[in-house]
Amino acid sequence: MKIYTKTGDKGDTALFGGTRVPKHHIRIESYGTVDELNSHLGLIRDQDIHSEYKDILIHIQDRLFTVGAIMATDPEKAILKNGKERLNIPKISEDDIQRLEQEMDTMDAALPPMTHFVLPGGHQTVSFCHIARCVCRRAERLATALNDIAPIDSNCLIYLNRLSDYLFVLARKLSYDLQADEIKWIPEKKS
């Protein structure tokens, strides 16, 4: 199988199901940003972090491929003529969402209470988490815009929302594990 097909040379691409859309279409922006997020998670996973975090990140990356596949499917062609779904893969489930929540609860229980917003940074690995969190929020914004035009599986939206929270808690937990400074944001007072 060749990587290059030349079919997108004029600025359009095919969705699952064959529908062609411009490469700047909100659907392409949405799943492209999910793909970008997935790459950032790979960067976090490549850091010197506990193997449990790496295992969870691999699971999340798998789930993000599912989110991307759902977004890349033309809703009008999601069901085949034989009545079966075009995507023959497990969808995002309540269990996937609950797993993120449980992971957050476990990490949060080991952390000091948060009394202020924190400035991103303190360690390169922590900064990677904050960047991924921001990309996740952008993916969520694009997914909700897409959802306004053509509804997508609501669990995808929930998962992206929960994932950005997870990445924030992971950043805090990594700061704690790495003994990095967590700098509180304390707004300057007006003079």
PDB file of C-alpha atoms in Angstrom:
ATOM      1  CA  MET A   1       0.000   0.000   0.000  1.00  0.00           C
ATOM      2  CA  LYS A   2       1.412   3.372  -1.005  1.00  0.00           C
ATOM      3  CA  ILE A   3       1.280   6.217   1.496  1.00  0.00           C
ATOM      4  CA  TYR A   4       0.689   8.852  -1.137  1.00  0.00           C
ATOM      5  CA  THR A   5      -2.437   8.637  -3.265  1.00  0.00           C
ATOM      6  CA  LYS A   6      -2.388  12.080  -4.931  1.00  0.00           C
ATOM      7  CA  THR A   7      -6.174  12.227  -4.490  1.00  0.00           C
ATOM      8  CA  GLY A   8      -5.880  15.222  -2.160  1.00  0.00           C
ATOM      9  CA  ASP A   9      -3.608  17.292  -4.365  1.00  0.00           C
ATOM     10  CA  LYS A  10      -6.380  19.763  -5.133  1.00  0.00           C
ATOM     11  CA  GLY A  11      -7.226  20.458  -1.486  1.00  0.00           C
ATOM     12  CA  ASP A  12      -9.934  17.951  -0.727  1.00  0.00           C
ATOM     13  CA  THR A  13      -9.987  14.614   1.071  1.00  0.00           C
ATOM     14  CA  ALA A  14     -12.281  11.634   1.529  1.00  0.00           C
ATOM     15  CA  LEU A  15     -14.234  10.786   4.656  1.00  0.00           C
ATOM     16  CA  PHE A  16     -14.995   7.188   5.620  1.00  0.00           C
ATOM     17  CA  GLY A  17     -17.760   6.366   3.198  1.00  0.00           C
ATOM     18  CA  GLY A  18     -16.128   8.180   0.275  1.00  0.00           C
ATOM     19  CA  THR A  19     -17.641  11.660   0.585  1.00  0.00           C
ATOM     20  CA  ARG A  20     -15.088  14.272  -0.457  1.00  0.00           C
ATOM     21  CA  VAL A  21     -14.782  17.511   1.495  1.00  0.00           C
ATOM     22  CA  PRO A  22     -12.299  20.409   1.516  1.00  0.00           C
ATOM     23  CA  LYS A  23      -9.313  19.839   3.787  1.00  0.00           C
ATOM     24  CA  HIS A  24     -10.318  22.932   5.761  1.00  0.00           C
ATOM     25  CA  HIS A  25     -13.802  21.505   6.531  1.00  0.00           C
ATOM     26  CA  ILE A  26     -14.756  21.612  10.223  1.00  0.00           C
ATOM     27  CA  ARG A  27     -14.931  17.797  10.243  1.00  0.00           C
ATOM     28  CA  ILE A  28     -11.302  17.577   9.061  1.00  0.00           C
ATOM     29  CA  GLU A  29     -10.232  20.274  11.537  1.00  0.00           C
ATOM     30  CA  SER A  30     -11.967  18.319  14.309  1.00  0.00           C
ATOM     31  CA  TYR A  31     -10.412  14.922  13.775  1.00  0.00           C
ATOM     32  CA  GLY A  32      -7.107  16.495  12.715  1.00  0.00           C
ATOM     33  CA  THR A  33      -6.916  18.219  16.087  1.00  0.00           C
ATOM     34  CA  VAL A  34      -7.725  14.932  17.832  1.00  0.00           C
ATOM     35  CA  ASP A  35      -4.805  13.431  15.893  1.00  0.00           C
ATOM     36  CA  GLU A  36      -2.575  16.323  16.981  1.00  0.00           C
ATOM     37  CA  LEU A  37      -3.638  15.688  20.585  1.00  0.00           C
ATOM     38  CA  ASN A  38      -2.807  12.015  20.188  1.00  0.00           C
ATOM     39  CA  SER A  39       0.717  12.929  19.066  1.00  0.00           C
ATOM     40  CA  HIS A  40       1.174  15.156  22.108  1.00  0.00           C
ATOM     41  CA  LEU A  41       0.112  12.253  24.324  1.00  0.00           C
ATOM     42  CA  GLY A  42       2.786  10.148  22.635  1.00  0.00           C
ATOM     43  CA  LEU A  43       5.322  12.810  23.577  1.00  0.00           C
ATOM     44  CA  ILE A  44       4.208  12.654  27.223  1.00  0.00           C
ATOM     45  CA  ARG A  45       4.364   8.855  27.115  1.00  0.00           C
ATOM     46  CA  ASP A  46       7.945   9.067  25.837  1.00  0.00           C
ATOM     47  CA  GLN A  47       9.024  10.911  28.993  1.00  0.00           C
ATOM     48  CA  ASP A  48      10.552   9.285  32.061  1.00  0.00           C
ATOM     49  CA  ILE A  49       7.250   8.742  33.878  1.00  0.00           C
ATOM     50  CA  HIS A  50       5.741   5.854  35.824  1.00  0.00           C
ATOM     51  CA  SER A  51       4.688   2.880  33.689  1.00  0.00           C
ATOM     52  CA  GLU A  52       1.093   3.134  34.997  1.00  0.00           C
ATOM     53  CA  TYR A  53       0.774   6.575  33.398  1.00  0.00           C
ATOM     54  CA  LYS A  54       2.225   5.203  30.167  1.00  0.00           C
ATOM     55  CA  ASP A  55      -0.301   2.338  30.137  1.00  0.00           C
ATOM     56  CA  ILE A  56      -3.201   4.724  30.688  1.00  0.00           C
ATOM     57  CA  LEU A  57      -1.908   7.045  27.980  1.00  0.00           C
ATOM     58  CA  ILE A  58      -1.731   4.136  25.519  1.00  0.00           C
ATOM     59  CA  HIS A  59      -5.363   3.328  26.330  1.00  0.00           C
ATOM     60  CA  ILE A  60      -6.332   6.985  25.854  1.00  0.00           C
ATOM     61  CA  GLN A  61      -4.486   7.101  22.528  1.00  0.00           C
ATOM     62  CA  ASP A  62      -6.479   4.066  21.390  1.00  0.00           C
ATOM     63  CA  ARG A  63      -9.714   5.777  22.402  1.00  0.00           C
ATOM     64  CA  LEU A  64      -8.694   8.934  20.542  1.00  0.00           C
ATOM     65  CA  PHE A  65      -8.255   6.908  17.355  1.00  0.00           C
ATOM     66  CA  THR A  66     -11.868   5.832  17.868  1.00  0.00           C
ATOM     67  CA  VAL A  67     -12.993   9.441  18.389  1.00  0.00           C
ATOM     68  CA  GLY A  68     -11.165  10.411  15.196  1.00  0.00           C
ATOM     69  CA  ALA A  69     -12.699   7.540  13.236  1.00  0.00           C
ATOM     70  CA  ILE A  70     -16.180   8.544  14.381  1.00  0.00           C
ATOM     71  CA  MET A  71     -15.566  12.146  13.348  1.00  0.00           C
ATOM     72  CA  ALA A  72     -14.074  11.032  10.000  1.00  0.00           C
ATOM     73  CA  THR A  73     -17.206   9.100   9.078  1.00  0.00           C
ATOM     74  CA  ASP A  74     -19.819  10.785   6.930  1.00  0.00           C
ATOM     75  CA  PRO A  75     -22.990  10.529   9.068  1.00  0.00           C
ATOM     76  CA  GLU A  76     -25.047   9.904   5.939  1.00  0.00           C
ATOM     77  CA  LYS A  77     -22.887   6.881   5.141  1.00  0.00           C
ATOM     78  CA  ALA A  78     -22.365   5.570   8.679  1.00  0.00           C
ATOM     79  CA  ILE A  79     -24.795   2.697   8.043  1.00  0.00           C
ATOM     80  CA  LEU A  80     -24.051   0.323   5.181  1.00  0.00           C
ATOM     81  CA  LYS A  81     -26.709  -0.960   2.782  1.00  0.00           C
ATOM     82  CA  ASN A  82     -26.813  -4.238   4.714  1.00  0.00           C
ATOM     83  CA  GLY A  83     -27.790  -2.302   7.868  1.00  0.00           C
ATOM     84  CA  LYS A  84     -24.452  -2.721   9.650  1.00  0.00           C
ATOM     85  CA  GLU A  85     -22.365   0.173  10.939  1.00  0.00           C
ATOM     86  CA  ARG A  86     -19.487   1.237   8.703  1.00  0.00           C
ATOM     87  CA  LEU A  87     -17.225   1.479  11.771  1.00  0.00           C
ATOM     88  CA  ASN A  88     -16.971  -2.007  13.165  1.00  0.00           C
ATOM     89  CA  ILE A  89     -15.092  -0.904  16.309  1.00  0.00           C
ATOM     90  CA  PRO A  90     -16.062  -0.362  19.955  1.00  0.00           C
ATOM     91  CA  LYS A  91     -17.377   3.163  20.428  1.00  0.00           C
ATOM     92  CA  ILE A  92     -16.535   5.492  23.319  1.00  0.00           C
ATOM     93  CA  SER A  93     -18.386   4.090  26.311  1.00  0.00           C
ATOM     94  CA  GLU A  94     -19.458   5.203  29.755  1.00  0.00           C
ATOM     95  CA  ASP A  95     -16.681   2.920  31.049  1.00  0.00           C
ATOM     96  CA  ASP A  96     -14.092   4.912  29.088  1.00  0.00           C
ATOM     97  CA  ILE A  97     -15.350   8.133  30.655  1.00  0.00           C
ATOM     98  CA  GLN A  98     -15.523   6.607  34.134  1.00  0.00           C
ATOM     99  CA  ARG A  99     -11.962   5.304  33.796  1.00  0.00           C
ATOM    100  CA  LEU A 100     -10.726   8.872  33.298  1.00  0.00           C
ATOM    101  CA  GLU A 101     -12.745   9.989  36.310  1.00  0.00           C
ATOM    102  CA  GLN A 102     -11.362   7.174  38.474  1.00  0.00           C
ATOM    103  CA  GLU A 103      -7.803   7.964  37.410  1.00  0.00           C
ATOM    104  CA  MET A 104      -8.347  11.625  38.293  1.00  0.00           C
ATOM    105  CA  ASP A 105      -9.809  10.735  41.685  1.00  0.00           C
ATOM    106  CA  THR A 106      -6.839   8.464  42.463  1.00  0.00           C
ATOM    107  CA  MET A 107      -4.271  11.104  41.476  1.00  0.00           C
ATOM    108  CA  ASP A 108      -6.159  13.911  43.187  1.00  0.00           C
ATOM    109  CA  ALA A 109      -6.275  11.984  46.479  1.00  0.00           C
ATOM    110  CA  ALA A 110      -2.459  12.046  46.583  1.00  0.00           C
ATOM    111  CA  LEU A 111      -2.176  15.780  45.860  1.00  0.00           C
ATOM    112  CA  PRO A 112      -2.352  18.782  48.162  1.00  0.00           C
ATOM    113  CA  PRO A 113      -5.617  20.694  47.762  1.00  0.00           C
ATOM    114  CA  MET A 114      -5.638  23.230  44.981  1.00  0.00           C
ATOM    115  CA  THR A 115      -6.198  26.740  46.323  1.00  0.00           C
ATOM    116  CA  HIS A 116      -5.253  28.789  43.229  1.00  0.00           C
ATOM    117  CA  PHE A 117      -4.871  28.431  39.512  1.00  0.00           C
ATOM    118  CA  VAL A 118      -1.368  27.239  38.646  1.00  0.00           C
ATOM    119  CA  LEU A 119       0.915  28.556  35.950  1.00  0.00           C
ATOM    120  CA  PRO A 120       1.801  25.922  33.357  1.00  0.00           C
ATOM    121  CA  GLY A 121       5.396  24.791  33.660  1.00  0.00           C
ATOM    122  CA  GLY A 122       7.841  23.726  36.327  1.00  0.00           C
ATOM    123  CA  HIS A 123       9.233  20.743  34.413  1.00  0.00           C
ATOM    124  CA  GLN A 124       9.359  19.851  30.729  1.00  0.00           C
ATOM    125  CA  THR A 125       7.105  16.803  31.177  1.00  0.00           C
ATOM    126  CA  VAL A 126       4.544  18.890  33.071  1.00  0.00           C
ATOM    127  CA  SER A 127       4.641  21.496  30.299  1.00  0.00           C
ATOM    128  CA  PHE A 128       3.947  18.778  27.726  1.00  0.00           C
ATOM    129  CA  CYS A 129       0.831  17.854  29.739  1.00  0.00           C
ATOM    130  CA  HIS A 130      -0.374  21.443  29.772  1.00  0.00           C
ATOM    131  CA  ILE A 131       0.161  21.759  26.019  1.00  0.00           C
ATOM    132  CA  ALA A 132      -1.797  18.532  25.485  1.00  0.00           C
ATOM    133  CA  ARG A 133      -4.558  19.877  27.750  1.00  0.00           C
ATOM    134  CA  CYS A 134      -4.826  23.029  25.630  1.00  0.00           C
ATOM    135  CA  VAL A 135      -4.881  21.034  22.385  1.00  0.00           C
ATOM    136  CA  CYS A 136      -7.573  18.828  23.936  1.00  0.00           C
ATOM    137  CA  ARG A 137      -9.675  21.905  24.728  1.00  0.00           C
ATOM    138  CA  ARG A 138      -9.272  23.065  21.115  1.00  0.00           C
ATOM    139  CA  ALA A 139     -10.311  19.618  19.900  1.00  0.00           C
ATOM    140  CA  GLU A 140     -13.357  19.852  22.142  1.00  0.00           C
ATOM    141  CA  ARG A 141     -14.268  23.314  20.820  1.00  0.00           C
ATOM    142  CA  LEU A 142     -14.008  22.080  17.240  1.00  0.00           C
ATOM    143  CA  ALA A 143     -15.971  18.921  18.045  1.00  0.00           C
ATOM    144  CA  THR A 144     -18.798  20.962  19.565  1.00  0.00           C
ATOM    145  CA  ALA A 145     -18.827  23.213  16.487  1.00  0.00           C
ATOM    146  CA  LEU A 146     -19.027  20.119  14.293  1.00  0.00           C
ATOM    147  CA  ASN A 147     -21.768  18.736  16.521  1.00  0.00           C
ATOM    148  CA  ASP A 148     -23.823  21.893  15.894  1.00  0.00           C
ATOM    149  CA  ILE A 149     -23.667  21.187  12.152  1.00  0.00           C
ATOM    150  CA  ALA A 150     -23.871  17.383  12.146  1.00  0.00           C
ATOM    151  CA  PRO A 151     -24.407  15.661  15.503  1.00  0.00           C
ATOM    152  CA  ILE A 152     -21.691  13.241  16.609  1.00  0.00           C
ATOM    153  CA  ASP A 153     -21.743  10.620  19.339  1.00  0.00           C
ATOM    154  CA  SER A 154     -22.246  12.551  22.591  1.00  0.00           C
ATOM    155  CA  ASN A 155     -19.797  10.264  24.404  1.00  0.00           C
ATOM    156  CA  CYS A 156     -17.045  11.650  22.152  1.00  0.00           C
ATOM    157  CA  LEU A 157     -17.799  15.157  23.393  1.00  0.00           C
ATOM    158  CA  ILE A 158     -17.926  14.015  27.007  1.00  0.00           C
ATOM    159  CA  TYR A 159     -14.688  12.062  26.616  1.00  0.00           C
ATOM    160  CA  LEU A 160     -12.804  15.068  25.235  1.00  0.00           C
ATOM    161  CA  ASN A 161     -14.134  17.246  28.045  1.00  0.00           C
ATOM    162  CA  ARG A 162     -13.122  14.724  30.689  1.00  0.00           C
ATOM    163  CA  LEU A 163      -9.748  14.135  29.027  1.00  0.00           C
ATOM    164  CA  SER A 164      -8.738  17.786  29.317  1.00  0.00           C
ATOM    165  CA  ASP A 165      -9.528  17.598  33.039  1.00  0.00           C
ATOM    166  CA  TYR A 166      -7.500  14.383  33.280  1.00  0.00           C
ATOM    167  CA  LEU A 167      -4.519  16.054  31.611  1.00  0.00           C
ATOM    168  CA  PHE A 168      -4.674  18.923  34.102  1.00  0.00           C
ATOM    169  CA  VAL A 169      -4.686  16.520  37.048  1.00  0.00           C
ATOM    170  CA  LEU A 170      -1.908  14.475  35.435  1.00  0.00           C
ATOM    171  CA  ALA A 171       0.171  17.662  35.097  1.00  0.00           C
ATOM    172  CA  ARG A 172      -0.326  18.372  38.801  1.00  0.00           C
ATOM    173  CA  LYS A 173       0.486  14.762  39.743  1.00  0.00           C
ATOM    174  CA  LEU A 174       3.629  14.774  37.627  1.00  0.00           C
ATOM    175  CA  SER A 175       4.674  18.067  39.249  1.00  0.00           C
ATOM    176  CA  TYR A 176       4.241  16.354  42.591  1.00  0.00           C
ATOM    177  CA  ASP A 177       6.059  13.165  41.537  1.00  0.00           C
ATOM    178  CA  LEU A 178       8.935  15.104  39.961  1.00  0.00           C
ATOM    179  CA  GLN A 179       9.108  17.514  42.904  1.00  0.00           C
ATOM    180  CA  ALA A 180       8.715  20.393  40.481  1.00  0.00           C
ATOM    181  CA  ASP A 181       7.592  23.800  41.633  1.00  0.00           C
ATOM    182  CA  GLU A 182       3.892  24.413  41.130  1.00  0.00           C
ATOM    183  CA  ILE A 183       3.627  28.169  40.851  1.00  0.00           C
ATOM    184  CA  LYS A 184       0.303  29.580  41.964  1.00  0.00           C
ATOM    185  CA  TRP A 185      -1.248  32.318  39.921  1.00  0.00           C
ATOM    186  CA  ILE A 186      -1.878  35.212  42.263  1.00  0.00           C
ATOM    187  CA  PRO A 187      -3.109  38.189  40.263  1.00  0.00           C
ATOM    188  CA  GLU A 188      -1.296  41.438  40.786  1.00  0.00           C
ATOM    189  CA  LYS A 189      -3.327  44.001  42.657  1.00  0.00           C
ATOM    190  CA  LYS A 190      -4.455  47.190  40.959  1.00  0.00           C
ATOM    191  CA  SER A 191      -2.520  50.209  42.125  1.00  0.00           C
TER     192      SER A 191
END
